[in-house]
PDB file of C-alpha atoms in Angstrom:
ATOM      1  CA  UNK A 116      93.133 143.447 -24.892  1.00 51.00           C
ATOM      2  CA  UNK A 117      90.526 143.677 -21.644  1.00 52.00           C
ATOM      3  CA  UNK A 118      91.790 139.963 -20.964  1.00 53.00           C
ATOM      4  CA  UNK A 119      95.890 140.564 -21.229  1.00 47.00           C
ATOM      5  CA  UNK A 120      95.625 143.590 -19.137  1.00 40.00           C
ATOM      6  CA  UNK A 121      93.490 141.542 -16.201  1.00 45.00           C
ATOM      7  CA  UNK A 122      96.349 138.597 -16.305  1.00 42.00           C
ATOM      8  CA  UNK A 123      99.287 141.053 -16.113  1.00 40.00           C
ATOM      9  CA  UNK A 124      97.471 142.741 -13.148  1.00 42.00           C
ATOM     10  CA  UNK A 125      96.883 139.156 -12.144  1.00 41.00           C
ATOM     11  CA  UNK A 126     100.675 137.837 -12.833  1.00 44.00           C
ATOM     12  CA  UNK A 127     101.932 141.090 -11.358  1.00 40.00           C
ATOM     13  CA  UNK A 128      99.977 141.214  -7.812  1.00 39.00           C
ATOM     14  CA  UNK A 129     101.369 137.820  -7.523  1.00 41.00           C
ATOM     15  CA  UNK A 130     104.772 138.235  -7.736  1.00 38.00           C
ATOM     16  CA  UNK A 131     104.609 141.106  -5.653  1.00 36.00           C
ATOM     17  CA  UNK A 132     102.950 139.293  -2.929  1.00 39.00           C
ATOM     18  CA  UNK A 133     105.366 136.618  -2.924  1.00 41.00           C
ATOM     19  CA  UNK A 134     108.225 139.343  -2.813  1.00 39.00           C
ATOM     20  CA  UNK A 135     108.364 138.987   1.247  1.00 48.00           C
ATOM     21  CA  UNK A 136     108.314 135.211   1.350  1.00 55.00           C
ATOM     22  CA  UNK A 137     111.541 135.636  -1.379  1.00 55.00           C
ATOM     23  CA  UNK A 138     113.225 138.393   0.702  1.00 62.00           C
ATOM     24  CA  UNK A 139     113.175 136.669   4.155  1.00 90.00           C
ATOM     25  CA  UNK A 140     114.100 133.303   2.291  1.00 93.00           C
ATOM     26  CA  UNK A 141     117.073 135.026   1.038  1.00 95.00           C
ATOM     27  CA  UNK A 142     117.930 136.201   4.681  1.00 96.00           C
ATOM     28  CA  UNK A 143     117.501 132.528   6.135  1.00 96.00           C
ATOM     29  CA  UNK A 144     119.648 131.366   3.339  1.00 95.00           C
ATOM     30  CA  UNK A 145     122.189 134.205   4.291  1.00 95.00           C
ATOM     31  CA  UNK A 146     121.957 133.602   8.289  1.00 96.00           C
ATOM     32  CA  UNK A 147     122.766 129.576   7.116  1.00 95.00           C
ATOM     33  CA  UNK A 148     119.425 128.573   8.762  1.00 96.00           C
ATOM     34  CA  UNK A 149     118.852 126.355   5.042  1.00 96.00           C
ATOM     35  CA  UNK A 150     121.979 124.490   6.258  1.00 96.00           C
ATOM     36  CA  UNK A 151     119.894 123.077   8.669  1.00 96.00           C
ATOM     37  CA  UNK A 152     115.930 123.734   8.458  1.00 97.00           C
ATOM     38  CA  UNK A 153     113.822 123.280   4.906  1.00 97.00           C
ATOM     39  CA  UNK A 154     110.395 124.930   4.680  1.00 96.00           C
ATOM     40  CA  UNK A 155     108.474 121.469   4.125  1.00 96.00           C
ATOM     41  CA  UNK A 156     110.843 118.733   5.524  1.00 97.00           C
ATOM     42  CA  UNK A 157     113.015 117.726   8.436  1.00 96.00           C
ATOM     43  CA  UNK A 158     116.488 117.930   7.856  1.00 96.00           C
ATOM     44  CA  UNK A 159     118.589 118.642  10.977  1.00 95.00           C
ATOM     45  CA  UNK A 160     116.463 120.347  12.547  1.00 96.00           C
ATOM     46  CA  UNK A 161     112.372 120.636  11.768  1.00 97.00           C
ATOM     47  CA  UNK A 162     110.773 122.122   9.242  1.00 97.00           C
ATOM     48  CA  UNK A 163     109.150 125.491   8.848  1.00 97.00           C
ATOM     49  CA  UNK A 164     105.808 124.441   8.423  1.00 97.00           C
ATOM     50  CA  UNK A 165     106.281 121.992  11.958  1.00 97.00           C
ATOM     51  CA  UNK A 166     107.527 125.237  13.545  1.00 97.00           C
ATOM     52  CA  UNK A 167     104.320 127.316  12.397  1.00 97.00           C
ATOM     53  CA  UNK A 168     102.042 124.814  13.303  1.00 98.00           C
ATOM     54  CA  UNK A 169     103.301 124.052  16.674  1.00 97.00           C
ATOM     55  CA  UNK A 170     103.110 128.009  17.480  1.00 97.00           C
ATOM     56  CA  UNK A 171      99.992 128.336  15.816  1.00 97.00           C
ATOM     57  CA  UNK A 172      97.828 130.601  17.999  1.00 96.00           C
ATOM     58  CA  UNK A 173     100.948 131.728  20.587  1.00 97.00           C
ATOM     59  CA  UNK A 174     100.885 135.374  20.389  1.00 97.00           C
ATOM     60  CA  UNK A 175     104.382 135.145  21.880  1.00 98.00           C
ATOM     61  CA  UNK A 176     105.853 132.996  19.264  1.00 98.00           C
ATOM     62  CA  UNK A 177     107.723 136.006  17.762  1.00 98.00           C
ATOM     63  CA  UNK A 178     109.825 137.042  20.652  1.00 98.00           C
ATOM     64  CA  UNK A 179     110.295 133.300  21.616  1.00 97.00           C
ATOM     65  CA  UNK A 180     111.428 132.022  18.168  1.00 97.00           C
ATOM     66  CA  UNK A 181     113.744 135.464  17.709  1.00 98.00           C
ATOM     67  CA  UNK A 182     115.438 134.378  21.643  1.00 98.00           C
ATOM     68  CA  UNK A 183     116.580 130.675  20.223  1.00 97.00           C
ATOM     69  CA  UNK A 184     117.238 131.655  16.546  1.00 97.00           C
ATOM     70  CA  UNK A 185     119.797 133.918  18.674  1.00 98.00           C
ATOM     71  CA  UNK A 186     120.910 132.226  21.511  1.00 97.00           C
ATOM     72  CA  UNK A 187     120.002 129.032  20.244  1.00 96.00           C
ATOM     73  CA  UNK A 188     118.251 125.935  22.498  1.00 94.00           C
ATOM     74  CA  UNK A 189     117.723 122.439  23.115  1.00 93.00           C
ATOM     75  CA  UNK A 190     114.693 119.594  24.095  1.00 89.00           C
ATOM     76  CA  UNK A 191     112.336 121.242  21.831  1.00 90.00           C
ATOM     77  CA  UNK A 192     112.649 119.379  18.491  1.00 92.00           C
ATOM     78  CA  UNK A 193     114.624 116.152  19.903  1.00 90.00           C
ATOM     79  CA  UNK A 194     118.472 115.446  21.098  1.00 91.00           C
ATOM     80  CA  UNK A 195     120.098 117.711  18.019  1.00 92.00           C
ATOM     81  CA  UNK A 196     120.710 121.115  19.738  1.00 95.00           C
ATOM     82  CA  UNK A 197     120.212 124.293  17.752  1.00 95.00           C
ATOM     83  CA  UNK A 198     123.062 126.407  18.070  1.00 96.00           C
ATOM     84  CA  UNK A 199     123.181 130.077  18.919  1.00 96.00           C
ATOM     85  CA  UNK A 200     123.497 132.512  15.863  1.00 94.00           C
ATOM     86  CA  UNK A 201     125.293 135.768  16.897  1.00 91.00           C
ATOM     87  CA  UNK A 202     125.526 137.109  13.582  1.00 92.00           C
ATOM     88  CA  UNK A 203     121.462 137.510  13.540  1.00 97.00           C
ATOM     89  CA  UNK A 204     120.877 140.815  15.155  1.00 98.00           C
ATOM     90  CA  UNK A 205     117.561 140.715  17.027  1.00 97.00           C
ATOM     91  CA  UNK A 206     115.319 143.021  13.873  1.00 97.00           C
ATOM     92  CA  UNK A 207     116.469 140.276  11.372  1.00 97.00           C
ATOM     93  CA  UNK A 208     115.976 137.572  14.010  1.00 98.00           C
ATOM     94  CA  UNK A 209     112.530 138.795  14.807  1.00 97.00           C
ATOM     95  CA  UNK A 210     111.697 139.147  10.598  1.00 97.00           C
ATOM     96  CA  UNK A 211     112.718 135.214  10.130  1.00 97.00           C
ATOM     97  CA  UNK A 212     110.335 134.217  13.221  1.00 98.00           C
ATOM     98  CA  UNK A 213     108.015 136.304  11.313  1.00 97.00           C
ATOM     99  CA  UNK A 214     108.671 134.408   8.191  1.00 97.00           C
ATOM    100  CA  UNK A 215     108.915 131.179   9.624  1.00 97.00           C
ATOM    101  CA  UNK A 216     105.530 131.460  11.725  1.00 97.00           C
ATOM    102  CA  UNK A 217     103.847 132.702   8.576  1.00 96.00           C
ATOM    103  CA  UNK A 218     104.933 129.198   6.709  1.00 92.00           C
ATOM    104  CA  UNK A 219     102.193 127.089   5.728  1.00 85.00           C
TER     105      UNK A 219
END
């Protein structure tokens, strides 16, 4: 009994943990950013994990990645511009650079 109880506390801290990485992955699906980024390879443009480690350490990352997943840029990840996203408002803009920064 001791030992079910400790691996349902076990199962259920897990999925709760993950419940953020799920939520924001739904949002990037539902901003199309999947049409175009994967969390662990290139497609169009790079993936998450290239993102997070290139911004590793940049206490500014946040704001910066929240200004291009709006307005979109260019030169950063090679010739394929990303374009702007005006249907991101800047909270959920600023919880995917979040998400995307926390990526490992």
């Amino acid at each position: 009994m001791k030992k079910s109880l400790i691996t349902l506390a076990l199962g259920a801290s897990a999925i709760l943990s993950a419940a953020p990485a799920f939520a924001d992955l739904a949002l990037a699906t539902s901003k199309n950013c999947m049409a175009c980024h994967a969390v662990d390879k290139k497609l169009v443009g790079p993936a998450y994990k290239e993102v997070a480690a290139k911004y590793k350490g940049d206490k500014t990352a946040v704001d910066k990645l929240a200004t291009k997943i709006i307005k979109g840029g260019s030169g950063v990840w090679g010739a394929v511009p990303m374009p702007a996203n005006a249907q991101v408002n800047e909270a959920d803009a600023k919880k995917l650079a979040a998400w995307v920064l926390a990526t490992k």
